[in-house]
Short mmCIF file of C-alpha atoms and ligand atoms in Angstrom, two decimals:
data_model
loop_
_atom_site.label_atom_id
_atom_site.label_comp_id
_atom_site.label_asym_id
_atom_site.label_seq_id
_atom_site.Cartn_x
_atom_site.Cartn_y
_atom_site.Cartn_z
CA MET A 24 60.18 80.08 277.32
CA LYS A 25 59.74 77.43 274.69
CA ILE A 26 62.33 74.79 273.83
CA TYR A 27 61.79 73.01 270.50
CA ARG A 28 63.45 69.63 270.85
CA PHE A 29 64.26 68.01 267.48
CA LYS A 30 61.71 65.37 266.58
CA GLU A 31 64.56 63.01 265.50
CA ASN A 32 66.06 63.05 269.02
CA PRO A 33 68.26 61.42 270.05
CA LEU A 34 70.33 62.43 267.01
CA ILE A 35 73.30 60.16 267.69
CA THR A 36 73.31 57.12 269.96
CA PRO A 37 76.10 54.66 270.88
CA LEU A 38 74.66 52.22 268.33
CA ASP A 39 75.61 54.66 265.55
CA VAL A 40 79.28 54.58 266.55
CA PRO A 41 81.38 51.47 265.88
CA PRO A 42 84.01 50.92 268.62
CA LEU A 43 87.66 51.61 267.74
CA HIS A 44 88.96 49.04 270.21
CA LYS A 45 88.64 45.27 269.91
CA ASN A 46 86.48 43.66 272.59
CA HIS A 47 84.95 46.99 273.55
CA GLU A 48 81.48 48.48 273.28
CA VAL A 49 80.55 52.12 272.80
CA ILE A 50 78.44 53.14 275.78
CA GLY A 51 78.31 56.86 275.12
CA ALA A 52 78.40 59.36 272.24
CA PHE A 53 77.60 62.55 274.12
CA ASN A 54 78.62 66.00 275.49
CA ALA A 55 79.88 67.25 272.11
CA GLY A 56 81.59 70.55 271.39
CA VAL A 57 80.07 72.27 268.37
CA ALA A 58 81.49 74.12 265.36
CA GLU A 59 80.42 75.34 261.95
CA TYR A 60 82.98 74.54 259.29
CA LYS A 61 82.60 74.88 255.50
CA GLY A 62 78.81 74.97 255.79
CA GLU A 63 78.67 71.84 257.92
CA THR A 64 77.78 71.33 261.55
CA ILE A 65 80.60 69.56 263.34
CA LEU A 66 80.01 67.75 266.61
CA LEU A 67 83.11 66.89 268.61
CA LEU A 68 81.59 63.84 270.25
CA ARG A 69 82.83 62.39 273.49
CA VAL A 70 82.87 58.70 272.64
CA ALA A 71 83.15 56.41 275.67
CA GLU A 72 84.25 52.82 275.10
CA ARG A 73 84.04 50.11 277.73
CA PRO A 74 85.81 46.74 277.73
CA LEU A 75 83.32 43.92 277.19
CA SER A 76 82.88 41.76 280.22
CA ASN A 77 81.22 38.40 280.03
CA VAL A 78 82.22 37.22 283.45
CA GLU A 79 79.84 37.99 286.28
CA ASN A 80 81.23 40.10 289.14
CA ILE A 81 84.11 41.47 287.06
CA VAL A 82 84.39 45.17 286.31
CA LYS A 83 87.13 46.34 283.97
CA ALA A 84 88.97 49.66 283.82
CA PRO A 85 90.70 50.70 280.57
CA VAL A 86 93.90 52.72 280.93
CA TYR A 87 95.84 54.12 277.99
CA ASN A 88 99.47 53.05 278.08
CA ILE A 89 101.63 55.77 276.53
CA LYS A 90 104.63 53.45 275.97
CA SER A 91 102.81 50.60 274.24
CA GLN A 92 100.22 52.95 272.71
CA SER A 93 97.48 50.54 273.62
CA LEU A 94 94.99 49.97 276.40
CA ASP A 95 95.82 48.12 279.60
CA ILE A 96 92.71 46.54 281.07
CA ILE A 97 92.60 46.33 284.85
CA GLU A 98 90.12 43.91 286.39
CA PHE A 99 88.24 44.24 289.66
CA SER A 100 85.94 41.84 291.41
CA THR A 101 82.71 43.44 292.58
CA LEU A 102 83.02 41.19 295.63
CA ASP A 103 86.19 43.04 296.65
CA THR A 104 85.02 45.07 299.67
CA GLU A 105 87.90 47.51 299.33
CA TYR A 106 86.13 49.06 296.32
CA ASP A 107 82.75 50.66 295.65
CA PHE A 108 81.08 50.14 292.26
CA LYS A 109 77.80 52.01 292.87
CA ASP A 110 78.52 54.83 290.42
CA PRO A 111 78.63 53.11 286.99
CA ARG A 112 81.17 55.69 285.76
CA THR A 113 83.87 55.05 288.32
CA ILE A 114 85.62 52.57 290.59
CA LYS A 115 86.14 54.08 294.02
CA LYS A 116 88.12 53.05 297.07
CA ARG A 117 85.68 52.75 299.94
CA SER A 118 88.20 54.32 302.31
CA ASP A 119 88.31 57.51 300.19
CA LEU A 120 85.38 59.78 300.89
CA ILE A 121 85.67 61.64 297.60
CA GLY A 122 87.07 61.03 294.15
CA PHE A 123 87.71 57.82 292.25
CA GLU A 124 90.50 55.37 291.56
CA TYR A 125 89.64 54.36 287.97
CA LEU A 126 87.04 55.09 285.29
CA THR A 127 85.02 52.22 283.82
CA SER A 128 85.30 53.57 280.26
CA LEU A 129 87.83 55.49 278.18
CA SER A 130 86.64 58.58 276.31
CA TYR A 131 88.12 60.28 273.27
CA ILE A 132 86.88 62.83 270.75
CA ARG A 133 85.40 61.73 267.42
CA ILE A 134 83.75 63.95 264.80
CA ALA A 135 80.16 63.75 263.54
CA ARG A 136 79.39 65.92 260.48
CA SER A 137 76.09 67.14 259.08
CA LYS A 138 74.92 69.28 256.17
CA ASP A 139 71.44 69.92 257.63
CA GLY A 140 72.17 69.93 261.36
CA HIS A 141 69.90 66.93 261.93
CA ASN A 142 71.46 63.94 260.11
CA PHE A 143 75.01 63.17 261.11
CA GLU A 144 77.77 60.99 259.70
CA ILE A 145 80.43 59.79 262.06
CA ASP A 146 84.14 59.69 261.16
CA ASP A 147 85.74 56.24 261.13
CA GLU A 148 88.68 57.34 263.27
CA ALA A 149 89.21 59.34 266.44
CA PHE A 150 89.89 63.06 266.00
CA ILE A 151 91.60 63.59 269.38
CA TYR A 152 92.79 60.44 271.12
CA PRO A 153 94.82 60.38 274.37
CA PHE A 154 98.39 61.33 273.49
CA ASN A 155 100.15 62.14 276.76
CA GLU A 156 100.51 61.22 280.42
CA TYR A 157 97.70 63.58 281.49
CA GLN A 158 95.17 61.66 279.41
CA THR A 159 95.63 58.02 280.37
CA PHE A 160 92.04 57.76 281.69
CA GLY A 161 90.72 59.56 278.61
CA ILE A 162 89.66 62.93 277.26
CA GLU A 163 86.17 64.31 277.69
CA ASP A 164 83.64 67.07 277.07
CA ALA A 165 85.24 69.20 274.34
CA ARG A 166 84.30 72.85 273.83
CA CYS A 167 85.15 74.69 270.61
CA THR A 168 85.66 78.44 270.25
CA GLN A 169 86.14 79.89 266.78
CA ILE A 170 88.45 82.91 266.63
CA GLY A 171 88.94 84.08 263.03
CA ASP A 172 89.67 80.99 260.95
CA GLU A 173 91.08 79.08 263.93
CA TYR A 174 89.10 76.71 266.10
CA TYR A 175 90.35 76.40 269.68
CA ILE A 176 89.25 73.12 271.21
CA ASN A 177 89.62 72.55 274.93
CA PHE A 178 88.76 69.38 276.78
CA THR A 179 89.07 67.59 280.09
CA SER A 180 92.16 65.36 280.37
CA VAL A 181 91.88 62.70 283.05
CA SER A 182 94.71 60.66 284.57
CA PRO A 183 95.90 59.56 288.04
CA LYS A 184 97.64 62.98 288.16
CA GLY A 185 94.27 64.74 288.29
CA ILE A 186 91.70 66.37 286.05
CA VAL A 187 93.17 69.17 283.92
CA ASP A 188 91.97 71.17 280.95
CA SER A 189 93.97 70.98 277.72
CA LEU A 190 93.92 73.11 274.57
CA VAL A 191 94.49 72.32 270.90
CA VAL A 192 93.89 74.40 267.78
CA THR A 193 92.81 73.36 264.30
CA LYS A 194 92.02 75.07 261.03
CA ASP A 195 90.64 72.07 259.19
CA PHE A 196 89.30 69.50 261.67
CA GLU A 197 91.93 67.09 260.37
CA SER A 198 95.14 68.00 262.16
CA ILE A 199 95.65 69.67 265.54
CA ASP A 200 98.40 71.65 267.25
CA TYR A 201 98.71 70.97 270.97
CA LEU A 202 98.97 74.11 273.11
CA GLY A 203 99.33 72.40 276.51
CA ASN A 204 97.36 72.12 279.71
CA ILE A 205 95.77 75.49 280.40
CA PHE A 206 94.20 74.87 283.83
CA ALA A 207 95.73 72.80 286.67
CA PRO A 208 93.86 70.05 288.58
CA ASP A 209 91.08 69.67 289.36
CA ASN A 210 89.44 71.92 286.79
CA LYS A 211 86.76 71.36 284.15
CA ASP A 212 84.23 73.18 281.99
CA ILE A 213 86.51 75.82 280.49
CA LEU A 214 84.70 78.12 278.05
CA ILE A 215 86.85 80.49 276.03
CA PHE A 216 85.06 83.67 274.91
CA PRO A 217 85.07 84.07 271.11
CA GLU A 218 86.80 87.49 271.03
CA LYS A 219 89.16 89.69 273.03
CA ILE A 220 87.46 92.09 275.42
CA ASN A 221 89.47 95.25 276.12
CA ASP A 222 92.52 93.51 274.72
CA LYS A 223 92.22 90.39 276.91
CA TYR A 224 90.94 86.89 276.30
CA TYR A 225 88.47 85.62 278.88
CA ALA A 226 87.54 82.11 279.97
CA LEU A 227 85.11 80.59 282.44
CA HIS A 228 86.48 77.69 284.47
CA ARG A 229 85.36 75.39 287.26
CA PRO A 230 88.03 74.61 289.82
CA GLU A 231 87.10 72.03 292.40
CA SER A 232 87.95 72.61 296.05
CA SER A 233 87.61 69.34 297.91
CA ASN A 234 88.59 70.99 301.22
CA LEU A 235 85.61 73.30 301.11
CA ASN A 236 83.49 71.03 298.92
CA LYS A 237 83.05 73.81 296.33
CA ARG A 238 82.31 73.47 292.63
CA ASP A 239 81.64 77.03 291.45
CA VAL A 240 82.29 78.91 288.21
CA TRP A 241 85.28 81.27 288.05
CA ILE A 242 86.51 83.61 285.31
CA ALA A 243 90.10 84.34 284.22
CA THR A 244 91.89 86.45 281.62
CA SER A 245 94.81 85.78 279.29
CA PRO A 246 96.97 87.69 276.82
CA ASP A 247 97.50 84.65 274.58
CA LEU A 248 94.89 81.90 275.42
CA ILE A 249 97.67 79.87 277.09
CA SER A 250 98.63 81.69 280.31
CA TRP A 251 95.58 82.38 282.46
CA GLY A 252 95.45 84.66 285.53
CA ASN A 253 93.40 87.34 287.30
CA HIS A 254 91.05 84.61 288.59
CA LYS A 255 87.74 85.78 290.00
CA HIS A 256 84.81 83.93 291.48
CA LEU A 257 81.74 84.30 289.25
CA ILE A 258 78.75 82.20 290.36
CA LYS A 259 78.17 79.68 293.09
CA THR A 260 75.90 76.75 293.72
CA SER A 261 72.66 77.80 295.34
CA GLU A 262 70.65 76.42 298.20
CA GLY A 263 67.87 75.81 295.69
CA ASP A 264 66.78 72.47 294.44
CA TRP A 265 68.43 72.27 291.01
CA ASP A 266 72.04 73.48 291.35
CA ASN A 267 73.00 72.79 294.96
CA GLY A 268 75.70 70.26 294.00
CA ARG A 269 77.77 71.93 291.31
CA VAL A 270 77.68 74.52 288.55
CA GLY A 271 79.87 74.66 285.46
CA GLY A 272 80.05 76.51 282.15
CA GLY A 273 78.16 74.90 279.27
CA LEU A 274 78.10 76.62 275.87
CA VAL A 275 80.65 79.07 274.48
CA PRO A 276 79.39 82.50 275.68
CA ILE A 277 77.04 84.19 273.20
CA LYS A 278 77.36 87.94 272.56
CA THR A 279 74.00 89.77 272.76
CA ASP A 280 73.05 93.47 272.97
CA LYS A 281 72.35 93.03 276.67
CA GLY A 282 75.55 91.21 277.60
CA TRP A 283 77.36 87.90 277.25
CA LEU A 284 74.85 85.10 277.61
CA GLU A 285 76.24 81.97 279.23
CA ILE A 286 74.16 78.82 279.24
CA TYR A 287 75.64 76.65 281.99
CA HIS A 288 74.84 73.46 283.82
CA GLY A 289 73.76 73.06 287.38
CA ALA A 290 73.46 69.73 289.16
CA THR A 291 71.90 68.58 292.38
CA LYS A 292 73.94 66.71 294.98
CA ASP A 293 72.54 63.47 293.57
CA ASN A 294 73.60 64.39 290.01
CA ARG A 295 70.47 65.57 288.19
CA TYR A 296 71.86 67.94 285.54
CA CYS A 297 69.84 70.93 284.21
CA MET A 298 70.79 73.99 282.17
CA GLY A 299 70.58 77.57 283.50
CA ALA A 300 71.53 81.00 282.13
CA ILE A 301 73.53 84.00 283.29
CA LEU A 302 74.19 87.35 281.68
CA LEU A 303 77.64 88.94 281.99
CA ASP A 304 78.71 92.52 281.35
CA LEU A 305 79.83 93.09 277.75
CA GLU A 306 82.88 95.17 278.74
CA ASP A 307 83.76 93.26 281.92
CA PRO A 308 82.42 89.69 281.93
CA SER A 309 83.51 89.22 285.56
CA LYS A 310 80.39 91.26 286.43
CA VAL A 311 77.21 89.18 286.61
CA ILE A 312 74.19 91.20 285.42
CA ALA A 313 71.58 88.50 285.92
CA LYS A 314 71.22 84.82 286.82
CA SER A 315 68.22 82.61 286.21
CA ASP A 316 66.72 81.42 289.47
CA LYS A 317 65.03 78.49 287.74
CA PRO A 318 66.66 76.22 285.15
CA ILE A 319 65.90 76.98 281.51
CA MET A 320 65.95 73.28 280.63
CA VAL A 321 65.44 70.15 282.73
CA PRO A 322 65.56 66.44 281.80
CA GLU A 323 62.03 65.70 280.59
CA GLU A 324 62.10 63.29 277.66
CA SER A 325 62.77 59.58 278.16
CA TYR A 326 66.14 59.88 276.34
CA GLU A 327 67.14 62.58 278.86
CA LYS A 328 65.90 60.71 281.91
CA GLU A 329 67.09 57.19 281.09
CA GLY A 330 70.48 55.94 279.96
CA PHE A 331 73.93 55.05 281.24
CA PHE A 332 73.65 57.90 283.76
CA GLY A 333 70.10 59.23 283.70
CA GLU A 334 68.55 62.66 284.44
CA VAL A 335 71.20 64.61 282.52
CA VAL A 336 70.97 67.39 279.93
CA PHE A 337 74.49 68.73 279.29
CA GLY A 338 75.04 71.30 276.53
CA CYS A 339 78.61 72.05 275.41
CA GLY A 340 77.91 74.11 272.30
CA GLY A 341 75.46 75.57 269.85
CA ILE A 342 75.03 77.49 266.65
CA VAL A 343 73.53 80.97 266.66
CA LYS A 344 71.63 82.39 263.67
CA GLY A 345 70.06 85.77 264.49
CA ASP A 346 67.77 85.23 267.46
CA GLU A 347 67.82 81.46 267.16
CA LEU A 348 70.12 79.18 269.10
CA THR A 349 70.42 75.57 268.00
CA MET A 350 71.81 73.80 271.03
CA TYR A 351 73.32 70.33 270.79
CA TYR A 352 73.41 68.60 274.14
CA GLY A 353 74.39 65.32 275.72
CA VAL A 354 71.58 63.28 277.25
CA ALA A 355 71.89 60.79 280.12
CA ASP A 356 75.68 60.47 279.48
CA THR A 357 74.62 58.31 276.51
CA SER A 358 73.52 60.13 273.36
CA MET A 359 73.31 63.51 271.61
CA ALA A 360 70.15 65.53 271.13
CA GLY A 361 69.34 68.91 269.58
CA CYS A 362 66.88 71.73 270.25
CA ARG A 363 66.07 75.27 269.17
CA ILE A 364 65.58 78.16 271.61
CA LYS A 365 64.96 81.88 271.00
CA ILE A 366 67.75 83.91 272.58
CA SER A 367 65.32 86.81 273.23
CA GLU A 368 63.15 84.46 275.28
CA ILE A 369 66.11 83.37 277.43
CA LEU A 370 66.99 87.03 277.96
CA GLU A 371 63.40 87.83 278.97
CA GLN A 372 63.60 85.15 281.64
CA LEU A 373 66.74 86.88 282.97
CA ASP A 374 65.03 90.29 283.35
C1 MAN B 410 82.98 62.39 286.75
C2 MAN B 410 82.04 62.18 285.57
C3 MAN B 410 82.60 61.17 284.60
C4 MAN B 410 84.00 61.58 284.20
C5 MAN B 410 84.87 61.80 285.43
C6 MAN B 410 86.25 62.34 285.07
O1 MAN B 410 83.05 61.25 287.52
O2 MAN B 410 81.82 63.40 284.91
O3 MAN B 410 81.80 61.08 283.45
O4 MAN B 410 84.55 60.58 283.39
O5 MAN B 410 84.26 62.73 286.29
O6 MAN B 410 86.17 63.58 284.43
#
């Protein structure tokens, strides 16, 4: 299977995005949801901003304050033995075996627009910025499902209450209507199918069981996109060498003659993220027809291997034209890249 990475990659880097907050730097413009709107390609970028720190041994955590509608900056000394700063994304309590106490950056969603799918212009303002108590640590990794002329955008909302998935809808990529939190904590990587199947909406989701140390993909149904039930386990991590840590949905499922094609991510226990593929039954997507035993894409290029958090390819959306998928994907938790893949070739690998 051949993957044609765009020669302009990376398409968008943090340097292309001016920070919205004073005394902050943009450290990531990545993991974007994708839509086509009025002939343009829209990327719903996850922009991560970090407070500037010019004092050695100080790490800062930005927290959105709902009351003052501004950021509180909490400071930690790296000499403080109560905390662990090894993972650049988080500040952890050493006494806690799992999880984190704070994030080192605050993410929100900002739009990049393009007429040719290669050259992007970035909006001056945020499109979706934290607006409630579930989002005080930020909002991340949007996915966008078009149903008719409505675009349903779901994203990860992070706060001390946990990691939930929230849903908004837009018709114009200017204003949004908030539809609430659709999956309870901890849950990420929700992918809403683009049409009803036998009169039900379907979504993939990735609950996290810390008791059993499980991060597998599940599937649920809904009459209205808001209440989700009928949860079933879909795919699990494998003993193999590329997805033994976690799996999670990636792109909005693509309808093909052979079934629903889901391009998902798998990560090792030490966080190397690749993309794999599964095929789900057209009439009942809770039935897995095939699963790739090898990844379809691995971090290979320098922009995929090196960055804020290296060895990551993380696709959240794409655009399908006939047999061709243009996938936009986050690289190294830093930038956005693009590639073209033939859907028929992915399906062949699943035979
Ligand atoms: C993980 C990573 C981070 C993210 C947090 C909260 O630690 O995916 O990038 O900010 O989870 O979702």
